[in-house]
Amino acid sequence: LPNVKFSILYRKAGIILFIINNILSLLEEKGLKQAALCEATGISSSTMTNWKNRGTDPPAKYIIPIC
C-alpha cells in the first residue's frame, strides 16, 4: 500500500480514509478476494470481517504482512 502511514488515519486528496478501506479497495481493484489475503497472511477471515464491519484498522503487527 503506497503512501500508507502507520497510524489509524491518513489523508488522501483531503479526505480522511481508514487503512482497511484502502486494503479493500485495492483487493477489488486487483480482482482479489478477501479470503485469498487472509490465507496468504494467516489472518482469520472473521478478523478481517470485523475490521471491515466495525470500520477499524488492522493493528500495526498486521500491516507489513498485508503489504
PDB file of N, CA, C and O in Angstrom:
ATOM      1  N   LEU A   1       0.850  -1.171   0.000  1.00  0.00           N
ATOM      2  CA  LEU A   1       0.000   0.000   0.000  1.00  0.00           C
ATOM      3  C   LEU A   1       0.894   1.232   0.000  1.00  0.00           C
ATOM      4  O   LEU A   1       1.432   1.594   1.034  1.00  0.00           O
ATOM      5  N   PRO A   2       1.054   1.872  -1.126  1.00  0.00           N
ATOM      6  CA  PRO A   2       1.930   3.031  -1.192  1.00  0.00           C
ATOM      7  C   PRO A   2       1.379   4.196  -0.395  1.00  0.00           C
ATOM      8  O   PRO A   2       0.177   4.384  -0.264  1.00  0.00           O
ATOM      9  N   ASN A   3       2.277   4.969   0.154  1.00  0.00           N
ATOM     10  CA  ASN A   3       1.950   6.187   0.897  1.00  0.00           C
ATOM     11  C   ASN A   3       1.111   5.957   2.143  1.00  0.00           C
ATOM     12  O   ASN A   3       0.478   6.874   2.634  1.00  0.00           O
ATOM     13  N   VAL A   4       1.101   4.743   2.664  1.00  0.00           N
ATOM     14  CA  VAL A   4       0.352   4.485   3.895  1.00  0.00           C
ATOM     15  C   VAL A   4       1.247   4.793   5.078  1.00  0.00           C
ATOM     16  O   VAL A   4       2.352   4.295   5.175  1.00  0.00           O
ATOM     17  N   LYS A   5       0.753   5.622   5.960  1.00  0.00           N
ATOM     18  CA  LYS A   5       1.479   5.930   7.181  1.00  0.00           C
ATOM     19  C   LYS A   5       0.995   4.979   8.254  1.00  0.00           C
ATOM     20  O   LYS A   5      -0.150   4.556   8.253  1.00  0.00           O
ATOM     21  N   PHE A   6       1.856   4.634   9.189  1.00  0.00           N
ATOM     22  CA  PHE A   6       1.496   3.695  10.237  1.00  0.00           C
ATOM     23  C   PHE A   6       0.763   4.398  11.367  1.00  0.00           C
ATOM     24  O   PHE A   6       1.220   4.509  12.480  1.00  0.00           O
ATOM     25  N   SER A   7      -0.409   4.866  11.036  1.00  0.00           N
ATOM     26  CA  SER A   7      -1.320   5.438  12.015  1.00  0.00           C
ATOM     27  C   SER A   7      -2.722   5.035  11.603  1.00  0.00           C
ATOM     28  O   SER A   7      -2.927   4.485  10.529  1.00  0.00           O
ATOM     29  N   ILE A   8      -3.670   5.290  12.449  1.00  0.00           N
ATOM     30  CA  ILE A   8      -5.036   4.861  12.163  1.00  0.00           C
ATOM     31  C   ILE A   8      -5.583   5.566  10.935  1.00  0.00           C
ATOM     32  O   ILE A   8      -6.248   4.966  10.115  1.00  0.00           O
ATOM     33  N   LEU A   9      -5.318   6.845  10.793  1.00  0.00           N
ATOM     34  CA  LEU A   9      -5.869   7.614   9.685  1.00  0.00           C
ATOM     35  C   LEU A   9      -4.750   8.247   8.868  1.00  0.00           C
ATOM     36  O   LEU A   9      -3.676   8.518   9.365  1.00  0.00           O
ATOM     37  N   TYR A  10      -5.027   8.495   7.621  1.00  0.00           N
ATOM     38  CA  TYR A  10      -4.146   9.328   6.824  1.00  0.00           C
ATOM     39  C   TYR A  10      -4.982  10.089   5.835  1.00  0.00           C
ATOM     40  O   TYR A  10      -6.138   9.791   5.603  1.00  0.00           O
ATOM     41  N   ARG A  11      -4.400  11.123   5.255  1.00  0.00           N
ATOM     42  CA  ARG A  11      -5.141  11.971   4.335  1.00  0.00           C
ATOM     43  C   ARG A  11      -4.742  11.664   2.902  1.00  0.00           C
ATOM     44  O   ARG A  11      -3.585  11.490   2.581  1.00  0.00           O
ATOM     45  N   LYS A  12      -5.751  11.612   2.049  1.00  0.00           N
ATOM     46  CA  LYS A  12      -5.517  11.430   0.619  1.00  0.00           C
ATOM     47  C   LYS A  12      -6.528  12.318  -0.082  1.00  0.00           C
ATOM     48  O   LYS A  12      -7.724  12.151   0.100  1.00  0.00           O
ATOM     49  N   ALA A  13      -6.069  13.230  -0.867  1.00  0.00           N
ATOM     50  CA  ALA A  13      -6.939  14.158  -1.594  1.00  0.00           C
ATOM     51  C   ALA A  13      -7.887  14.888  -0.652  1.00  0.00           C
ATOM     52  O   ALA A  13      -9.028  15.143  -0.976  1.00  0.00           O
ATOM     53  N   GLY A  14      -7.396  15.204   0.559  1.00  0.00           N
ATOM     54  CA  GLY A  14      -8.184  15.977   1.501  1.00  0.00           C
ATOM     55  C   GLY A  14      -9.253  15.189   2.225  1.00  0.00           C
ATOM     56  O   GLY A  14     -10.033  15.745   2.981  1.00  0.00           O
ATOM     57  N   ILE A  15      -9.309  13.881   2.015  1.00  0.00           N
ATOM     58  CA  ILE A  15     -10.317  13.047   2.662  1.00  0.00           C
ATOM     59  C   ILE A  15      -9.602  12.096   3.616  1.00  0.00           C
ATOM     60  O   ILE A  15      -8.602  11.493   3.262  1.00  0.00           O
ATOM     61  N   ILE A  16     -10.145  11.970   4.813  1.00  0.00           N
ATOM     62  CA  ILE A  16      -9.564  11.023   5.762  1.00  0.00           C
ATOM     63  C   ILE A  16     -10.090   9.632   5.418  1.00  0.00           C
ATOM     64  O   ILE A  16     -11.288   9.414   5.325  1.00  0.00           O
ATOM     65  N   LEU A  17      -9.179   8.707   5.216  1.00  0.00           N
ATOM     66  CA  LEU A  17      -9.536   7.335   4.875  1.00  0.00           C
ATOM     67  C   LEU A  17      -8.941   6.380   5.901  1.00  0.00           C
ATOM     68  O   LEU A  17      -7.862   6.623   6.425  1.00  0.00           O
ATOM     69  N   PHE A  18      -9.630   5.316   6.160  1.00  0.00           N
ATOM     70  CA  PHE A  18      -9.110   4.284   7.025  1.00  0.00           C
ATOM     71  C   PHE A  18      -8.271   3.315   6.205  1.00  0.00           C
ATOM     72  O   PHE A  18      -8.558   3.068   5.038  1.00  0.00           O
ATOM     73  N   ILE A  19      -7.265   2.755   6.812  1.00  0.00           N
ATOM     74  CA  ILE A  19      -6.390   1.809   6.126  1.00  0.00           C
ATOM     75  C   ILE A  19      -7.200   0.635   5.592  1.00  0.00           C
ATOM     76  O   ILE A  19      -6.986   0.190   4.466  1.00  0.00           O
ATOM     77  N   ILE A  20      -8.158   0.140   6.376  1.00  0.00           N
ATOM     78  CA  ILE A  20      -8.940  -1.010   5.931  1.00  0.00           C
ATOM     79  C   ILE A  20      -9.698  -0.702   4.647  1.00  0.00           C
ATOM     80  O   ILE A  20      -9.820  -1.559   3.772  1.00  0.00           O
ATOM     81  N   ASN A  21     -10.180   0.521   4.500  1.00  0.00           N
ATOM     82  CA  ASN A  21     -10.868   0.895   3.260  1.00  0.00           C
ATOM     83  C   ASN A  21      -9.929   0.805   2.071  1.00  0.00           C
ATOM     84  O   ASN A  21     -10.325   0.376   0.984  1.00  0.00           O
ATOM     85  N   ASN A  22      -8.693   1.203   2.268  1.00  0.00           N
ATOM     86  CA  ASN A  22      -7.707   1.129   1.188  1.00  0.00           C
ATOM     87  C   ASN A  22      -7.367  -0.320   0.850  1.00  0.00           C
ATOM     88  O   ASN A  22      -7.223  -0.669  -0.323  1.00  0.00           O
ATOM     89  N   ILE A  23      -7.255  -1.139   1.864  1.00  0.00           N
ATOM     90  CA  ILE A  23      -6.973  -2.557   1.630  1.00  0.00           C
ATOM     91  C   ILE A  23      -8.093  -3.173   0.797  1.00  0.00           C
ATOM     92  O   ILE A  23      -7.843  -3.846  -0.208  1.00  0.00           O
ATOM     93  N   LEU A  24      -9.328  -2.925   1.205  1.00  0.00           N
ATOM     94  CA  LEU A  24     -10.472  -3.491   0.496  1.00  0.00           C
ATOM     95  C   LEU A  24     -10.580  -2.941  -0.923  1.00  0.00           C
ATOM     96  O   LEU A  24     -10.900  -3.680  -1.856  1.00  0.00           O
ATOM     97  N   SER A  25     -10.293  -1.662  -1.105  1.00  0.00           N
ATOM     98  CA  SER A  25     -10.322  -1.066  -2.443  1.00  0.00           C
ATOM     99  C   SER A  25      -9.268  -1.680  -3.351  1.00  0.00           C
ATOM    100  O   SER A  25      -9.528  -1.965  -4.526  1.00  0.00           O
ATOM    101  N   LEU A  26      -8.074  -1.892  -2.806  1.00  0.00           N
ATOM    102  CA  LEU A  26      -7.006  -2.493  -3.602  1.00  0.00           C
ATOM    103  C   LEU A  26      -7.332  -3.940  -3.972  1.00  0.00           C
ATOM    104  O   LEU A  26      -7.022  -4.381  -5.085  1.00  0.00           O
ATOM    105  N   LEU A  27      -7.939  -4.676  -3.044  1.00  0.00           N
ATOM    106  CA  LEU A  27      -8.346  -6.044  -3.366  1.00  0.00           C
ATOM    107  C   LEU A  27      -9.322  -6.040  -4.537  1.00  0.00           C
ATOM    108  O   LEU A  27      -9.179  -6.818  -5.480  1.00  0.00           O
ATOM    109  N   GLU A  28     -10.303  -5.159  -4.458  1.00  0.00           N
ATOM    110  CA  GLU A  28     -11.298  -5.076  -5.529  1.00  0.00           C
ATOM    111  C   GLU A  28     -10.654  -4.655  -6.850  1.00  0.00           C
ATOM    112  O   GLU A  28     -10.916  -5.241  -7.896  1.00  0.00           O
ATOM    113  N   GLU A  29      -9.797  -3.645  -6.775  1.00  0.00           N
ATOM    114  CA  GLU A  29      -9.123  -3.130  -7.973  1.00  0.00           C
ATOM    115  C   GLU A  29      -8.305  -4.215  -8.663  1.00  0.00           C
ATOM    116  O   GLU A  29      -8.246  -4.284  -9.887  1.00  0.00           O
ATOM    117  N   LYS A  30      -7.673  -5.073  -7.876  1.00  0.00           N
ATOM    118  CA  LYS A  30      -6.821  -6.115  -8.431  1.00  0.00           C
ATOM    119  C   LYS A  30      -7.563  -7.425  -8.671  1.00  0.00           C
ATOM    120  O   LYS A  30      -6.968  -8.407  -9.103  1.00  0.00           O
ATOM    121  N   GLY A  31      -8.871  -7.431  -8.378  1.00  0.00           N
ATOM    122  CA  GLY A  31      -9.672  -8.626  -8.605  1.00  0.00           C
ATOM    123  C   GLY A  31      -9.352  -9.760  -7.651  1.00  0.00           C
ATOM    124  O   GLY A  31      -9.514 -10.932  -8.001  1.00  0.00           O
ATOM    125  N   LEU A  32      -8.900  -9.418  -6.453  1.00  0.00           N
ATOM    126  CA  LEU A  32      -8.552 -10.431  -5.460  1.00  0.00           C
ATOM    127  C   LEU A  32      -9.664 -10.555  -4.428  1.00  0.00           C
ATOM    128  O   LEU A  32     -10.413  -9.620  -4.183  1.00  0.00           O
ATOM    129  N   LYS A  33      -9.744 -11.706  -3.826  1.00  0.00           N
ATOM    130  CA  LYS A  33     -10.743 -11.973  -2.802  1.00  0.00           C
ATOM    131  C   LYS A  33     -10.149 -11.748  -1.416  1.00  0.00           C
ATOM    132  O   LYS A  33      -8.964 -11.977  -1.190  1.00  0.00           O
ATOM    133  N   GLN A  34     -11.001 -11.326  -0.512  1.00  0.00           N
ATOM    134  CA  GLN A  34     -10.606 -11.131   0.879  1.00  0.00           C
ATOM    135  C   GLN A  34     -10.059 -12.433   1.457  1.00  0.00           C
ATOM    136  O   GLN A  34      -9.075 -12.434   2.198  1.00  0.00           O
ATOM    137  N   ALA A  35     -10.663 -13.550   1.088  1.00  0.00           N
ATOM    138  CA  ALA A  35     -10.228 -14.861   1.584  1.00  0.00           C
ATOM    139  C   ALA A  35      -8.793 -15.174   1.161  1.00  0.00           C
ATOM    140  O   ALA A  35      -8.035 -15.782   1.924  1.00  0.00           O
ATOM    141  N   ALA A  36      -8.414 -14.764  -0.042  1.00  0.00           N
ATOM    142  CA  ALA A  36      -7.051 -15.006  -0.522  1.00  0.00           C
ATOM    143  C   ALA A  36      -6.038 -14.229   0.310  1.00  0.00           C
ATOM    144  O   ALA A  36      -4.966 -14.748   0.636  1.00  0.00           O
ATOM    145  N   LEU A  37      -6.375 -13.001   0.656  1.00  0.00           N
ATOM    146  CA  LEU A  37      -5.486 -12.198   1.503  1.00  0.00           C
ATOM    147  C   LEU A  37      -5.364 -12.840   2.878  1.00  0.00           C
ATOM    148  O   LEU A  37      -4.263 -12.930   3.423  1.00  0.00           O
ATOM    149  N   CYS A  38      -6.468 -13.297   3.427  1.00  0.00           N
ATOM    150  CA  CYS A  38      -6.448 -13.948   4.738  1.00  0.00           C
ATOM    151  C   CYS A  38      -5.564 -15.197   4.716  1.00  0.00           C
ATOM    152  O   CYS A  38      -4.751 -15.400   5.615  1.00  0.00           O
ATOM    153  N   GLU A  39      -5.718 -15.984   3.689  1.00  0.00           N
ATOM    154  CA  GLU A  39      -4.923 -17.203   3.576  1.00  0.00           C
ATOM    155  C   GLU A  39      -3.434 -16.890   3.441  1.00  0.00           C
ATOM    156  O   GLU A  39      -2.593 -17.523   4.069  1.00  0.00           O
ATOM    157  N   ALA A  40      -3.107 -15.895   2.638  1.00  0.00           N
ATOM    158  CA  ALA A  40      -1.706 -15.544   2.394  1.00  0.00           C
ATOM    159  C   ALA A  40      -1.026 -14.935   3.622  1.00  0.00           C
ATOM    160  O   ALA A  40       0.182 -15.075   3.783  1.00  0.00           O
ATOM    161  N   THR A  41      -1.804 -14.278   4.474  1.00  0.00           N
ATOM    162  CA  THR A  41      -1.223 -13.580   5.629  1.00  0.00           C
ATOM    163  C   THR A  41      -1.425 -14.307   6.948  1.00  0.00           C
ATOM    164  O   THR A  41      -0.825 -13.940   7.949  1.00  0.00           O
ATOM    165  N   GLY A  42      -2.296 -15.321   6.958  1.00  0.00           N
ATOM    166  CA  GLY A  42      -2.574 -16.022   8.199  1.00  0.00           C
ATOM    167  C   GLY A  42      -3.567 -15.298   9.098  1.00  0.00           C
ATOM    168  O   GLY A  42      -3.760 -15.668  10.250  1.00  0.00           O
ATOM    169  N   ILE A  43      -4.217 -14.289   8.563  1.00  0.00           N
ATOM    170  CA  ILE A  43      -5.238 -13.553   9.310  1.00  0.00           C
ATOM    171  C   ILE A  43      -6.559 -14.284   9.117  1.00  0.00           C
ATOM    172  O   ILE A  43      -6.909 -14.637   7.992  1.00  0.00           O
ATOM    173  N   SER A  44      -7.283 -14.506  10.206  1.00  0.00           N
ATOM    174  CA  SER A  44      -8.547 -15.229  10.064  1.00  0.00           C
ATOM    175  C   SER A  44      -9.565 -14.368   9.320  1.00  0.00           C
ATOM    176  O   SER A  44      -9.540 -13.143   9.402  1.00  0.00           O
ATOM    177  N   SER A  45     -10.450 -15.033   8.611  1.00  0.00           N
ATOM    178  CA  SER A  45     -11.460 -14.299   7.852  1.00  0.00           C
ATOM    179  C   SER A  45     -12.399 -13.546   8.783  1.00  0.00           C
ATOM    180  O   SER A  45     -12.875 -12.459   8.439  1.00  0.00           O
ATOM    181  N   SER A  46     -12.639 -14.080   9.979  1.00  0.00           N
ATOM    182  CA  SER A  46     -13.508 -13.371  10.932  1.00  0.00           C
ATOM    183  C   SER A  46     -12.848 -12.084  11.420  1.00  0.00           C
ATOM    184  O   SER A  46     -13.527 -11.080  11.629  1.00  0.00           O
ATOM    185  N   THR A  47     -11.529 -12.106  11.565  1.00  0.00           N
ATOM    186  CA  THR A  47     -10.806 -10.893  11.970  1.00  0.00           C
ATOM    187  C   THR A  47     -10.923  -9.831  10.887  1.00  0.00           C
ATOM    188  O   THR A  47     -11.231  -8.669  11.177  1.00  0.00           O
ATOM    189  N   MET A  48     -10.710 -10.216   9.644  1.00  0.00           N
ATOM    190  CA  MET A  48     -10.815  -9.276   8.525  1.00  0.00           C
ATOM    191  C   MET A  48     -12.238  -8.727   8.425  1.00  0.00           C
ATOM    192  O   MET A  48     -12.438  -7.529   8.221  1.00  0.00           O
ATOM    193  N   THR A  49     -13.226  -9.591   8.602  1.00  0.00           N
ATOM    194  CA  THR A  49     -14.622  -9.162   8.555  1.00  0.00           C
ATOM    195  C   THR A  49     -14.932  -8.176   9.675  1.00  0.00           C
ATOM    196  O   THR A  49     -15.633  -7.185   9.459  1.00  0.00           O
ATOM    197  N   ASN A  50     -14.385  -8.427  10.858  1.00  0.00           N
ATOM    198  CA  ASN A  50     -14.586  -7.493  11.976  1.00  0.00           C
ATOM    199  C   ASN A  50     -14.005  -6.122  11.657  1.00  0.00           C
ATOM    200  O   ASN A  50     -14.622  -5.103  11.946  1.00  0.00           O
ATOM    201  N   TRP A  51     -12.817  -6.082  11.082  1.00  0.00           N
ATOM    202  CA  TRP A  51     -12.225  -4.782  10.712  1.00  0.00           C
ATOM    203  C   TRP A  51     -13.139  -4.064   9.737  1.00  0.00           C
ATOM    204  O   TRP A  51     -13.385  -2.876   9.856  1.00  0.00           O
ATOM    205  N   LYS A  52     -13.625  -4.804   8.760  1.00  0.00           N
ATOM    206  CA  LYS A  52     -14.477  -4.227   7.720  1.00  0.00           C
ATOM    207  C   LYS A  52     -15.799  -3.723   8.311  1.00  0.00           C
ATOM    208  O   LYS A  52     -16.198  -2.585   8.071  1.00  0.00           O
ATOM    209  N   ASN A  53     -16.479  -4.555   9.080  1.00  0.00           N
ATOM    210  CA  ASN A  53     -17.785  -4.200   9.626  1.00  0.00           C
ATOM    211  C   ASN A  53     -17.724  -3.100  10.683  1.00  0.00           C
ATOM    212  O   ASN A  53     -18.635  -2.297  10.786  1.00  0.00           O
ATOM    213  N   ARG A  54     -16.669  -3.100  11.459  1.00  0.00           N
ATOM    214  CA  ARG A  54     -16.531  -2.104  12.522  1.00  0.00           C
ATOM    215  C   ARG A  54     -15.868  -0.823  12.043  1.00  0.00           C
ATOM    216  O   ARG A  54     -15.828   0.163  12.766  1.00  0.00           O
ATOM    217  N   GLY A  55     -15.291  -0.868  10.847  1.00  0.00           N
ATOM    218  CA  GLY A  55     -14.591   0.304  10.328  1.00  0.00           C
ATOM    219  C   GLY A  55     -13.310   0.588  11.085  1.00  0.00           C
ATOM    220  O   GLY A  55     -12.880   1.727  11.189  1.00  0.00           O
ATOM    221  N   THR A  56     -12.712  -0.469  11.624  1.00  0.00           N
ATOM    222  CA  THR A  56     -11.453  -0.302  12.348  1.00  0.00           C
ATOM    223  C   THR A  56     -10.305  -0.790  11.483  1.00  0.00           C
ATOM    224  O   THR A  56     -10.491  -1.538  10.528  1.00  0.00           O
ATOM    225  N   ASP A  57      -9.131  -0.361  11.830  1.00  0.00           N
ATOM    226  CA  ASP A  57      -7.949  -0.730  11.067  1.00  0.00           C
ATOM    227  C   ASP A  57      -7.208  -1.875  11.731  1.00  0.00           C
ATOM    228  O   ASP A  57      -7.294  -2.078  12.943  1.00  0.00           O
ATOM    229  N   PRO A  58      -6.445  -2.613  10.931  1.00  0.00           N
ATOM    230  CA  PRO A  58      -5.639  -3.691  11.497  1.00  0.00           C
ATOM    231  C   PRO A  58      -4.590  -3.130  12.449  1.00  0.00           C
ATOM    232  O   PRO A  58      -4.055  -2.040  12.210  1.00  0.00           O
ATOM    233  N   PRO A  59      -4.270  -3.882  13.518  1.00  0.00           N
ATOM    234  CA  PRO A  59      -3.159  -3.470  14.380  1.00  0.00           C
ATOM    235  C   PRO A  59      -1.863  -3.431  13.566  1.00  0.00           C
ATOM    236  O   PRO A  59      -1.736  -4.102  12.536  1.00  0.00           O
ATOM    237  N   ALA A  60      -0.919  -2.674  14.042  1.00  0.00           N
ATOM    238  CA  ALA A  60       0.340  -2.465  13.319  1.00  0.00           C
ATOM    239  C   ALA A  60       1.042  -3.783  12.966  1.00  0.00           C
ATOM    240  O   ALA A  60       1.647  -3.876  11.901  1.00  0.00           O
ATOM    241  N   LYS A  61       0.910  -4.799  13.814  1.00  0.00           N
ATOM    242  CA  LYS A  61       1.607  -6.067  13.538  1.00  0.00           C
ATOM    243  C   LYS A  61       1.104  -6.763  12.270  1.00  0.00           C
ATOM    244  O   LYS A  61       1.785  -7.616  11.724  1.00  0.00           O
ATOM    245  N   TYR A  62      -0.073  -6.369  11.776  1.00  0.00           N
ATOM    246  CA  TYR A  62      -0.616  -6.973  10.558  1.00  0.00           C
ATOM    247  C   TYR A  62      -0.322  -6.166   9.295  1.00  0.00           C
ATOM    248  O   TYR A  62      -0.501  -6.674   8.197  1.00  0.00           O
ATOM    249  N   ILE A  63       0.116  -4.939   9.441  1.00  0.00           N
ATOM    250  CA  ILE A  63       0.298  -4.067   8.277  1.00  0.00           C
ATOM    251  C   ILE A  63       1.368  -4.629   7.320  1.00  0.00           C
ATOM    252  O   ILE A  63       1.123  -4.717   6.116  1.00  0.00           O
ATOM    253  N   ILE A  64       2.509  -4.987   7.839  1.00  0.00           N
ATOM    254  CA  ILE A  64       3.590  -5.488   6.972  1.00  0.00           C
ATOM    255  C   ILE A  64       3.173  -6.781   6.260  1.00  0.00           C
ATOM    256  O   ILE A  64       3.337  -6.883   5.044  1.00  0.00           O
ATOM    257  N   PRO A  65       2.614  -7.787   6.970  1.00  0.00           N
ATOM    258  CA  PRO A  65       2.177  -8.986   6.237  1.00  0.00           C
ATOM    259  C   PRO A  65       1.140  -8.674   5.150  1.00  0.00           C
ATOM    260  O   PRO A  65       1.138  -9.308   4.096  1.00  0.00           O
ATOM    261  N   ILE A  66       0.260  -7.726   5.410  1.00  0.00           N
ATOM    262  CA  ILE A  66      -0.755  -7.371   4.410  1.00  0.00           C
ATOM    263  C   ILE A  66      -0.105  -6.725   3.185  1.00  0.00           C
ATOM    264  O   ILE A  66      -0.481  -7.022   2.060  1.00  0.00           O
ATOM    265  N   CYS A  67       0.887  -5.889   3.439  1.00  0.00           N
ATOM    266  CA  CYS A  67       1.565  -5.222   2.309  1.00  0.00           C
ATOM    267  C   CYS A  67       2.291  -6.229   1.454  1.00  0.00           C
ATOM    268  O   CYS A  67       2.343  -6.130   0.277  1.00  0.00           O
TER     269      CYS A  67
END
